[in-house]
mmCIF file of C-alpha atoms and ligand atoms in Angstrom:
data_model
loop_
_atom_site.group_PDB
_atom_site.id
_atom_site.type_symbol
_atom_site.label_atom_id
_atom_site.label_comp_id
_atom_site.label_asym_id
_atom_site.label_seq_id
_atom_site.Cartn_x
_atom_site.Cartn_y
_atom_site.Cartn_z
ATOM 1 C CA MET A 1 -8.385 -42.517 1.586
ATOM 2 C CA GLN A 2 -5.417 -40.273 1.131
ATOM 3 C CA THR A 3 -6.437 -36.658 0.899
ATOM 4 C CA LYS A 4 -4.790 -34.405 -1.626
ATOM 5 C CA LYS A 5 -2.395 -31.801 -0.361
ATOM 6 C CA MET A 6 -3.939 -28.358 -0.055
ATOM 7 C CA TYR A 7 -2.543 -24.924 -0.738
ATOM 8 C CA GLY A 8 -3.562 -21.358 -0.155
ATOM 9 C CA GLY A 9 -4.000 -18.725 -2.834
ATOM 10 C CA ILE A 10 -4.698 -15.013 -2.610
ATOM 11 C CA GLU A 11 -5.817 -12.957 -5.562
ATOM 12 C CA ALA A 12 -5.105 -9.545 -4.090
ATOM 13 C CA GLY A 13 -6.793 -7.004 -6.315
ATOM 14 C CA GLY A 14 -7.168 -3.288 -5.906
ATOM 15 C CA THR A 15 -10.942 -3.626 -5.519
ATOM 16 C CA LYS A 16 -11.388 -7.113 -4.116
ATOM 17 C CA PHE A 17 -9.491 -9.958 -2.511
ATOM 18 C CA VAL A 18 -10.179 -13.620 -3.228
ATOM 19 C CA CYS A 19 -8.675 -16.109 -0.767
ATOM 20 C CA ALA A 20 -8.922 -19.814 -1.524
ATOM 21 C CA VAL A 21 -7.789 -23.134 -0.167
ATOM 22 C CA ALA A 22 -7.528 -25.716 -2.928
ATOM 23 C CA SER A 23 -5.454 -28.478 -4.422
ATOM 24 C CA GLY A 24 -6.219 -27.508 -8.003
ATOM 25 C CA PRO A 25 -8.972 -26.516 -10.442
ATOM 26 C CA GLY A 26 -12.351 -27.851 -9.356
ATOM 27 C CA GLN A 27 -10.889 -28.794 -5.999
ATOM 28 C CA ILE A 28 -11.554 -25.658 -4.033
ATOM 29 C CA VAL A 29 -12.144 -26.525 -0.393
ATOM 30 C CA ASP A 30 -12.996 -23.055 0.848
ATOM 31 C CA GLU A 31 -13.071 -19.590 -0.598
ATOM 32 C CA ILE A 32 -13.812 -16.084 0.623
ATOM 33 C CA ARG A 33 -14.158 -12.796 -1.256
ATOM 34 C CA PHE A 34 -14.146 -9.342 0.254
ATOM 35 C CA GLN A 35 -13.587 -5.739 -0.681
ATOM 36 C CA THR A 36 -10.130 -4.205 -0.543
ATOM 37 C CA THR A 37 -10.282 -1.550 2.168
ATOM 38 C CA THR A 38 -7.324 -0.558 4.362
ATOM 39 C CA PRO A 39 -4.236 -2.798 4.392
ATOM 40 C CA GLU A 40 -4.758 -3.658 8.094
ATOM 41 C CA GLU A 41 -8.385 -4.688 7.674
ATOM 42 C CA THR A 42 -7.942 -6.449 4.330
ATOM 43 C CA LEU A 43 -4.779 -8.390 5.147
ATOM 44 C CA GLY A 44 -6.227 -9.107 8.611
ATOM 45 C CA LYS A 45 -9.257 -10.766 7.009
ATOM 46 C CA ALA A 46 -7.007 -12.842 4.771
ATOM 47 C CA ILE A 47 -4.915 -13.963 7.751
ATOM 48 C CA ARG A 48 -8.029 -14.909 9.759
ATOM 49 C CA PHE A 49 -9.368 -16.939 6.823
ATOM 50 C CA PHE A 50 -6.197 -19.010 6.521
ATOM 51 C CA GLN A 51 -5.383 -19.342 10.235
ATOM 52 C CA PRO A 52 -7.460 -22.501 10.941
ATOM 53 C CA PHE A 53 -6.016 -24.252 7.871
ATOM 54 C CA VAL A 54 -2.492 -23.269 8.864
ATOM 55 C CA SER A 55 -2.776 -24.194 12.559
ATOM 56 C CA SER A 56 -4.234 -27.607 11.673
ATOM 57 C CA GLY A 57 -1.342 -28.199 9.284
ATOM 58 C CA GLN A 58 -3.601 -28.502 6.249
ATOM 59 C CA VAL A 59 -2.012 -25.595 4.419
ATOM 60 C CA GLY A 60 1.758 -25.102 4.468
ATOM 61 C CA ALA A 61 2.257 -22.673 1.579
ATOM 62 C CA ILE A 62 0.406 -19.717 0.147
ATOM 63 C CA GLY A 63 0.829 -17.953 -3.191
ATOM 64 C CA VAL A 64 -0.221 -14.348 -3.656
ATOM 65 C CA GLY A 65 -0.940 -12.529 -6.896
ATOM 66 C CA CYS A 66 -0.993 -8.889 -5.918
ATOM 67 C CA PHE A 67 -1.947 -5.606 -7.524
ATOM 68 C CA GLY A 68 0.867 -3.161 -7.899
ATOM 69 C CA PRO A 69 3.165 -1.541 -8.453
ATOM 70 C CA LEU A 70 5.008 -4.189 -6.512
ATOM 71 C CA ASP A 71 8.631 -4.844 -5.607
ATOM 72 C CA VAL A 72 9.248 -8.426 -6.706
ATOM 73 C CA ASN A 73 13.027 -8.368 -6.696
ATOM 74 C CA VAL A 74 14.061 -10.874 -4.000
ATOM 75 C CA GLU A 75 17.325 -9.010 -3.479
ATOM 76 C CA SER A 76 15.577 -5.762 -2.659
ATOM 77 C CA SER A 77 14.995 -4.635 0.928
ATOM 78 C CA GLN A 78 11.469 -3.727 -0.172
ATOM 79 C CA TYR A 79 10.735 -7.180 -1.598
ATOM 80 C CA GLY A 80 7.046 -7.939 -1.229
ATOM 81 C CA PHE A 81 6.065 -4.301 -0.730
ATOM 82 C CA ILE A 82 3.500 -2.427 -2.738
ATOM 83 C CA THR A 83 5.445 0.660 -3.789
ATOM 84 C CA ALA A 84 3.861 3.993 -4.784
ATOM 85 C CA THR A 85 0.238 3.286 -5.649
ATOM 86 C CA PRO A 86 -2.708 5.621 -6.222
ATOM 87 C CA LYS A 87 -4.752 3.171 -4.096
ATOM 88 C CA ARG A 88 -5.261 5.100 -0.843
ATOM 89 C CA GLY A 89 -3.413 3.823 2.192
ATOM 90 C CA TRP A 90 -1.539 1.079 0.342
ATOM 91 C CA SER A 91 1.654 2.868 -0.696
ATOM 92 C CA HIS A 92 4.716 1.211 0.879
ATOM 93 C CA THR A 93 2.678 -1.604 2.414
ATOM 94 C CA ASN A 94 4.731 -4.669 3.277
ATOM 95 C CA VAL A 95 2.113 -7.139 2.022
ATOM 96 C CA LEU A 96 4.410 -10.147 2.157
ATOM 97 C CA GLY A 97 5.814 -9.258 5.589
ATOM 98 C CA ILE A 98 2.376 -8.760 7.132
ATOM 99 C CA LEU A 99 1.081 -12.072 5.773
ATOM 100 C CA ARG A 100 4.209 -13.965 6.824
ATOM 101 C CA GLY A 101 4.089 -12.372 10.259
ATOM 102 C CA GLY A 102 0.449 -13.357 10.684
ATOM 103 C CA LEU A 103 0.669 -16.919 9.397
ATOM 104 C CA GLY A 104 4.296 -18.061 9.789
ATOM 105 C CA ILE A 105 4.372 -20.351 6.761
ATOM 106 C CA LYS A 106 5.929 -20.252 3.299
ATOM 107 C CA ILE A 107 4.387 -17.413 1.327
ATOM 108 C CA ALA A 108 5.456 -16.115 -2.078
ATOM 109 C CA LEU A 109 4.156 -13.089 -3.846
ATOM 110 C CA ASP A 110 4.198 -12.044 -7.474
ATOM 111 C CA THR A 111 2.327 -9.554 -9.632
ATOM 112 C CA ASP A 112 -1.293 -10.373 -10.453
ATOM 113 C CA VAL A 113 -0.526 -10.796 -14.134
ATOM 114 C CA ASN A 114 2.531 -13.015 -13.545
ATOM 115 C CA VAL A 115 0.433 -15.216 -11.287
ATOM 116 C CA ALA A 116 -2.373 -15.429 -13.857
ATOM 117 C CA ALA A 117 0.246 -16.389 -16.454
ATOM 118 C CA LEU A 118 1.470 -19.140 -14.122
ATOM 119 C CA GLY A 119 -2.081 -20.421 -13.598
ATOM 120 C CA GLU A 120 -2.639 -20.616 -17.341
ATOM 121 C CA PHE A 121 0.696 -22.382 -17.733
ATOM 122 C CA LYS A 122 -0.071 -24.960 -15.040
ATOM 123 C CA TRP A 123 -3.694 -25.709 -15.893
ATOM 124 C CA GLY A 124 -4.908 -23.478 -18.694
ATOM 125 C CA ALA A 125 -4.362 -22.535 -22.313
ATOM 126 C CA SER A 126 -0.548 -22.400 -22.239
ATOM 127 C CA ARG A 127 -0.045 -25.734 -20.484
ATOM 128 C CA GLY A 128 2.974 -27.418 -22.047
ATOM 129 C CA PHE A 129 4.101 -24.267 -23.838
ATOM 130 C CA ASP A 130 7.294 -22.830 -22.386
ATOM 131 C CA PRO A 131 7.979 -19.944 -22.820
ATOM 132 C CA SER A 132 4.514 -18.468 -22.933
ATOM 133 C CA LEU A 133 2.954 -15.054 -22.579
ATOM 134 C CA TYR A 134 -0.243 -13.962 -20.856
ATOM 135 C CA LEU A 135 -1.475 -10.487 -21.634
ATOM 136 C CA THR A 136 -4.376 -8.789 -19.913
ATOM 137 C CA ILE A 137 -6.109 -5.925 -21.694
ATOM 138 C CA GLY A 138 -8.615 -4.323 -19.364
ATOM 139 C CA THR A 139 -8.518 -1.455 -16.882
ATOM 140 C CA GLY A 140 -4.785 -1.535 -17.478
ATOM 141 C CA ILE A 141 -2.568 -3.594 -19.731
ATOM 142 C CA GLY A 142 0.041 -5.968 -18.382
ATOM 143 C CA GLY A 143 1.896 -9.077 -19.420
ATOM 144 C CA GLY A 144 3.264 -12.103 -17.583
ATOM 145 C CA TYR A 145 5.972 -14.137 -19.266
ATOM 146 C CA ILE A 146 6.651 -17.696 -18.161
ATOM 147 C CA LYS A 147 10.079 -19.148 -18.918
ATOM 148 C CA ASP A 148 11.333 -22.448 -17.476
ATOM 149 C CA GLY A 149 8.100 -22.688 -15.543
ATOM 150 C CA ARG A 150 8.546 -19.405 -13.695
ATOM 151 C CA SER A 151 7.581 -15.813 -14.267
ATOM 152 C CA LEU A 152 10.290 -13.613 -15.671
ATOM 153 C CA ILE A 153 11.560 -11.070 -13.163
ATOM 154 C CA GLY A 154 14.700 -9.095 -13.769
ATOM 155 C CA LEU A 155 15.550 -5.642 -12.615
ATOM 156 C CA LEU A 156 11.821 -5.347 -11.997
ATOM 157 C CA SER A 157 8.754 -7.149 -13.154
ATOM 158 C CA PRO A 158 8.302 -6.429 -16.876
ATOM 159 C CA GLU A 159 5.844 -3.634 -17.696
ATOM 160 C CA MET A 160 4.641 -4.863 -21.048
ATOM 161 C CA GLY A 161 1.623 -2.585 -21.135
ATOM 162 C CA HIS A 162 3.749 0.517 -21.535
ATOM 163 C CA LEU A 163 5.382 -0.421 -24.798
ATOM 164 C CA ARG A 164 5.640 2.346 -27.342
ATOM 165 C CA ILE A 165 3.720 1.409 -30.467
ATOM 166 C CA PRO A 166 2.992 3.325 -33.686
ATOM 167 C CA HIS A 167 0.196 5.858 -33.211
ATOM 168 C CA ASN A 168 -1.286 7.190 -36.433
ATOM 169 C CA ARG A 169 -2.859 10.460 -35.314
ATOM 170 C CA GLU A 170 -4.678 10.918 -38.597
ATOM 171 C CA LEU A 171 -6.590 7.708 -38.053
ATOM 172 C CA ASP A 172 -6.823 8.092 -34.275
ATOM 173 C CA SER A 173 -6.552 11.604 -32.864
ATOM 174 C CA PHE A 174 -6.983 10.436 -29.238
ATOM 175 C CA PRO A 175 -3.830 11.662 -27.443
ATOM 176 C CA GLY A 176 -3.691 8.680 -25.061
ATOM 177 C CA ASN A 177 -4.354 8.602 -21.324
ATOM 178 C CA CYS A 178 -1.274 7.083 -19.693
ATOM 179 C CA PRO A 179 -0.198 9.527 -16.965
ATOM 180 C CA PHE A 180 3.441 8.678 -17.660
ATOM 181 C CA HIS A 181 3.636 8.304 -21.455
ATOM 182 C CA ASP A 182 0.341 9.512 -22.937
ATOM 183 C CA ASP A 183 0.109 7.291 -26.019
ATOM 184 C CA CYS A 184 1.892 4.105 -24.976
ATOM 185 C CA PHE A 185 0.093 0.774 -25.563
ATOM 186 C CA GLU A 186 -1.945 1.077 -22.354
ATOM 187 C CA GLY A 187 -2.597 4.769 -22.984
ATOM 188 C CA LEU A 188 -4.127 3.904 -26.358
ATOM 189 C CA ALA A 189 -5.724 0.500 -25.989
ATOM 190 C CA SER A 190 -6.860 -0.117 -22.383
ATOM 191 C CA GLY A 191 -10.539 -0.138 -21.422
ATOM 192 C CA PRO A 192 -10.440 3.400 -19.946
ATOM 193 C CA ALA A 193 -8.662 4.701 -23.093
ATOM 194 C CA ILE A 194 -11.429 3.248 -25.259
ATOM 195 C CA GLU A 195 -14.126 4.768 -23.058
ATOM 196 C CA LYS A 196 -12.487 8.174 -22.942
ATOM 197 C CA ARG A 197 -11.994 8.196 -26.701
ATOM 198 C CA LEU A 198 -15.458 6.995 -27.728
ATOM 199 C CA GLY A 199 -17.555 8.248 -24.820
ATOM 200 C CA ALA A 200 -18.848 4.784 -23.960
ATOM 201 C CA PRO A 201 -17.307 1.625 -22.531
ATOM 202 C CA GLY A 202 -15.932 -0.901 -25.021
ATOM 203 C CA ALA A 203 -18.681 -3.345 -24.074
ATOM 204 C CA MET A 204 -21.223 -0.892 -25.540
ATOM 205 C CA ILE A 205 -19.384 -0.165 -28.807
ATOM 206 C CA PRO A 206 -20.884 -2.129 -31.723
ATOM 207 C CA GLU A 207 -18.769 -4.730 -33.442
ATOM 208 C CA LYS A 208 -19.001 -2.839 -36.731
ATOM 209 C CA HIS A 209 -17.477 0.347 -35.290
ATOM 210 C CA PRO A 210 -14.306 1.217 -37.277
ATOM 211 C CA PHE A 211 -12.371 1.795 -34.065
ATOM 212 C CA TRP A 212 -12.059 -1.941 -33.462
ATOM 213 C CA ASN A 213 -9.668 -2.252 -36.404
ATOM 214 C CA ILE A 214 -7.496 0.422 -34.810
ATOM 215 C CA GLU A 215 -7.666 -1.370 -31.441
ATOM 216 C CA ALA A 216 -6.683 -4.644 -33.136
ATOM 217 C CA ASP A 217 -3.773 -2.853 -34.795
ATOM 218 C CA TYR A 218 -2.496 -1.614 -31.410
ATOM 219 C CA ILE A 219 -2.758 -5.038 -29.842
ATOM 220 C CA ALA A 220 -1.135 -6.672 -32.877
ATOM 221 C CA SER A 221 1.713 -4.130 -32.897
ATOM 222 C CA ALA A 222 2.494 -4.955 -29.268
ATOM 223 C CA ILE A 223 2.233 -8.687 -29.935
ATOM 224 C CA MET A 224 4.634 -8.338 -32.856
ATOM 225 C CA ASN A 225 7.187 -6.850 -30.461
ATOM 226 C CA TYR A 226 6.677 -9.624 -27.916
ATOM 227 C CA VAL A 227 6.998 -12.284 -30.629
ATOM 228 C CA LEU A 228 10.239 -10.744 -31.866
ATOM 229 C CA THR A 229 11.803 -10.271 -28.421
ATOM 230 C CA LEU A 230 10.383 -13.004 -26.177
ATOM 231 C CA SER A 231 9.499 -15.653 -28.765
ATOM 232 C CA PRO A 232 6.626 -17.149 -26.773
ATOM 233 C CA LYS A 233 5.188 -20.472 -27.924
ATOM 234 C CA LYS A 234 1.691 -19.433 -26.898
ATOM 235 C CA ILE A 235 0.060 -16.059 -26.388
ATOM 236 C CA ILE A 236 -3.039 -15.694 -24.213
ATOM 237 C CA LEU A 237 -5.123 -12.538 -24.358
ATOM 238 C CA GLY A 238 -7.342 -11.945 -21.333
ATOM 239 C CA GLY A 239 -8.956 -8.982 -19.595
ATOM 240 C CA GLY A 240 -12.204 -7.106 -20.089
ATOM 241 C CA VAL A 241 -11.463 -5.696 -23.543
ATOM 242 C CA MET A 242 -10.792 -9.169 -24.928
ATOM 243 C CA GLN A 243 -14.263 -10.282 -23.840
ATOM 244 C CA ARG A 244 -15.245 -8.927 -27.251
ATOM 245 C CA GLU A 245 -14.371 -12.156 -29.010
ATOM 246 C CA PHE A 246 -14.518 -10.697 -32.506
ATOM 247 C CA LEU A 247 -11.216 -8.992 -31.679
ATOM 248 C CA PHE A 248 -9.339 -12.302 -31.785
ATOM 249 C CA PRO A 249 -9.546 -12.888 -35.570
ATOM 250 C CA LYS A 250 -8.810 -9.210 -36.205
ATOM 251 C CA VAL A 251 -5.715 -9.315 -33.979
ATOM 252 C CA ARG A 252 -4.474 -12.604 -35.475
ATOM 253 C CA TRP A 253 -4.900 -11.306 -39.010
ATOM 254 C CA ARG A 254 -3.066 -8.076 -38.229
ATOM 255 C CA VAL A 255 -0.196 -9.870 -36.430
ATOM 256 C CA ARG A 256 0.406 -11.963 -39.521
ATOM 257 C CA GLU A 257 0.183 -8.890 -41.737
ATOM 258 C CA LEU A 258 2.666 -6.930 -39.609
ATOM 259 C CA LEU A 259 5.160 -9.789 -39.352
ATOM 260 C CA ASN A 260 4.821 -10.230 -43.115
ATOM 261 C CA GLY A 261 6.259 -13.726 -43.165
ATOM 262 C CA TYR A 262 9.451 -12.739 -41.365
ATOM 263 C CA VAL A 263 9.034 -15.249 -38.522
ATOM 264 C CA SER A 264 8.753 -18.537 -40.360
ATOM 265 C CA SER A 265 7.012 -20.547 -37.696
ATOM 266 C CA LYS A 266 4.082 -22.824 -38.452
ATOM 267 C CA SER A 267 2.409 -21.529 -35.282
ATOM 268 C CA LEU A 268 2.160 -18.114 -36.882
ATOM 269 C CA LEU A 269 1.829 -19.026 -40.534
ATOM 270 C CA GLU A 270 -0.564 -21.966 -40.332
ATOM 271 C CA HIS A 271 -1.960 -22.272 -36.822
ATOM 272 C CA ILE A 272 -2.355 -18.736 -35.552
ATOM 273 C CA ASP A 273 -5.865 -19.597 -34.267
ATOM 274 C CA ASP A 274 -4.158 -21.896 -31.750
ATOM 275 C CA TYR A 275 -1.295 -19.494 -31.096
ATOM 276 C CA ILE A 276 -3.166 -16.379 -29.963
ATOM 277 C CA VAL A 277 -5.967 -17.613 -27.719
ATOM 278 C CA PRO A 278 -8.298 -16.639 -24.848
ATOM 279 C CA PRO A 279 -7.530 -17.823 -21.293
ATOM 280 C CA GLY A 280 -8.279 -21.480 -20.623
ATOM 281 C CA LEU A 281 -9.287 -20.795 -17.009
ATOM 282 C CA GLY A 282 -11.716 -17.978 -17.761
ATOM 283 C CA ASN A 283 -11.771 -15.517 -14.886
ATOM 284 C CA GLN A 284 -10.040 -17.978 -12.538
ATOM 285 C CA SER A 285 -6.521 -17.571 -13.948
ATOM 286 C CA GLY A 286 -5.626 -15.309 -11.013
ATOM 287 C CA SER A 287 -6.951 -17.343 -8.102
ATOM 288 C CA LEU A 288 -5.751 -20.661 -9.527
ATOM 289 C CA GLY A 289 -2.445 -19.057 -10.448
ATOM 290 C CA ALA A 290 -1.961 -18.168 -6.786
ATOM 291 C CA ILE A 291 -2.502 -21.841 -5.887
ATOM 292 C CA ALA A 292 -0.019 -22.786 -8.632
ATOM 293 C CA LEU A 293 2.548 -20.429 -7.087
ATOM 294 C CA ALA A 294 2.014 -22.029 -3.671
ATOM 295 C CA ILE A 295 2.566 -25.490 -5.181
ATOM 296 C CA GLN A 296 5.723 -24.220 -6.846
ATOM 297 C CA ILE A 297 7.314 -22.804 -3.681
ATOM 298 C CA ASP A 298 6.278 -25.853 -1.665
ATOM 299 C CA ALA A 299 8.050 -28.124 -4.152
ATOM 300 C CA GLU A 300 11.280 -26.119 -4.084
ATOM 301 C CA PRO A 301 12.643 -26.046 -0.529
ATOM 302 C CA LYS A 302 15.376 -23.562 -1.434
ATOM 303 C CA ASP A 303 13.177 -21.253 -3.479
ATOM 304 C CA SER A 304 14.718 -17.792 -3.210
ATOM 305 C CA ARG A 305 11.288 -16.161 -3.125
ATOM 306 C CA VAL A 306 10.278 -17.785 0.140
HETATM 307 ZN ZN1 ZN B 401 2.433 4.184 -20.249
#
């Protein structure tokens, strides 16, 4: 029996790492999870996990979805580095270099949200929809945009969570909590912003609370901007805040109201329930996305990211 080719994936989060060897969804051969401590210890554990698979030739490529901020510009001398992060000990860590040095195989690295977007595009809710957008609304807000099968990276990786959106201070007097911009999208609508404003985490706020209409307005305002600039064919909303499923109809309704018929696409006008959707891979978008990235770099011998 011919065995399926296997790949490595690392979901490198600020609180935990998930390392997996798999060929696809439901085909995970081995997996390990551990806390993110120092770079040496954490990346060392990841290297030790993959070493037997690499030395036996079972795994020849690894994809990494990493917390940031991250330098993902392949032309930069700091490519693959975590830049200035509040996470202690991790500023200016050469994540990609350390992993490559330890394992000596093809490894590519992208932001956690770009990698989750790729996972959803390969196996999840945006499969077959190119371009597509994956937005996570949780501890922070970020977006990954897939175009021609790859995440969009330009000058930097897009920072879609820091969009400026209308803030009606009469309706919502919360000043915002983004350390850089106060009341940007993330400063108004992330999980910590909700908790700071209402004194309790979003998960505890009842569905009937009037704030949810304001939250839906913020999310819809941002989505309107993404629709008008990026024109995605599918929008996925993930992250902790979107676990409150009643937000989906509110957001869809408000997106249509804000666009006011200007974008005459059936997806928006008639099928918005299928246009703005939850992740298809649940909480596995990140780890499977890392496998998807490994498959991608393995298939492209001259991939500039490797
Ligand atoms: Zn901001």
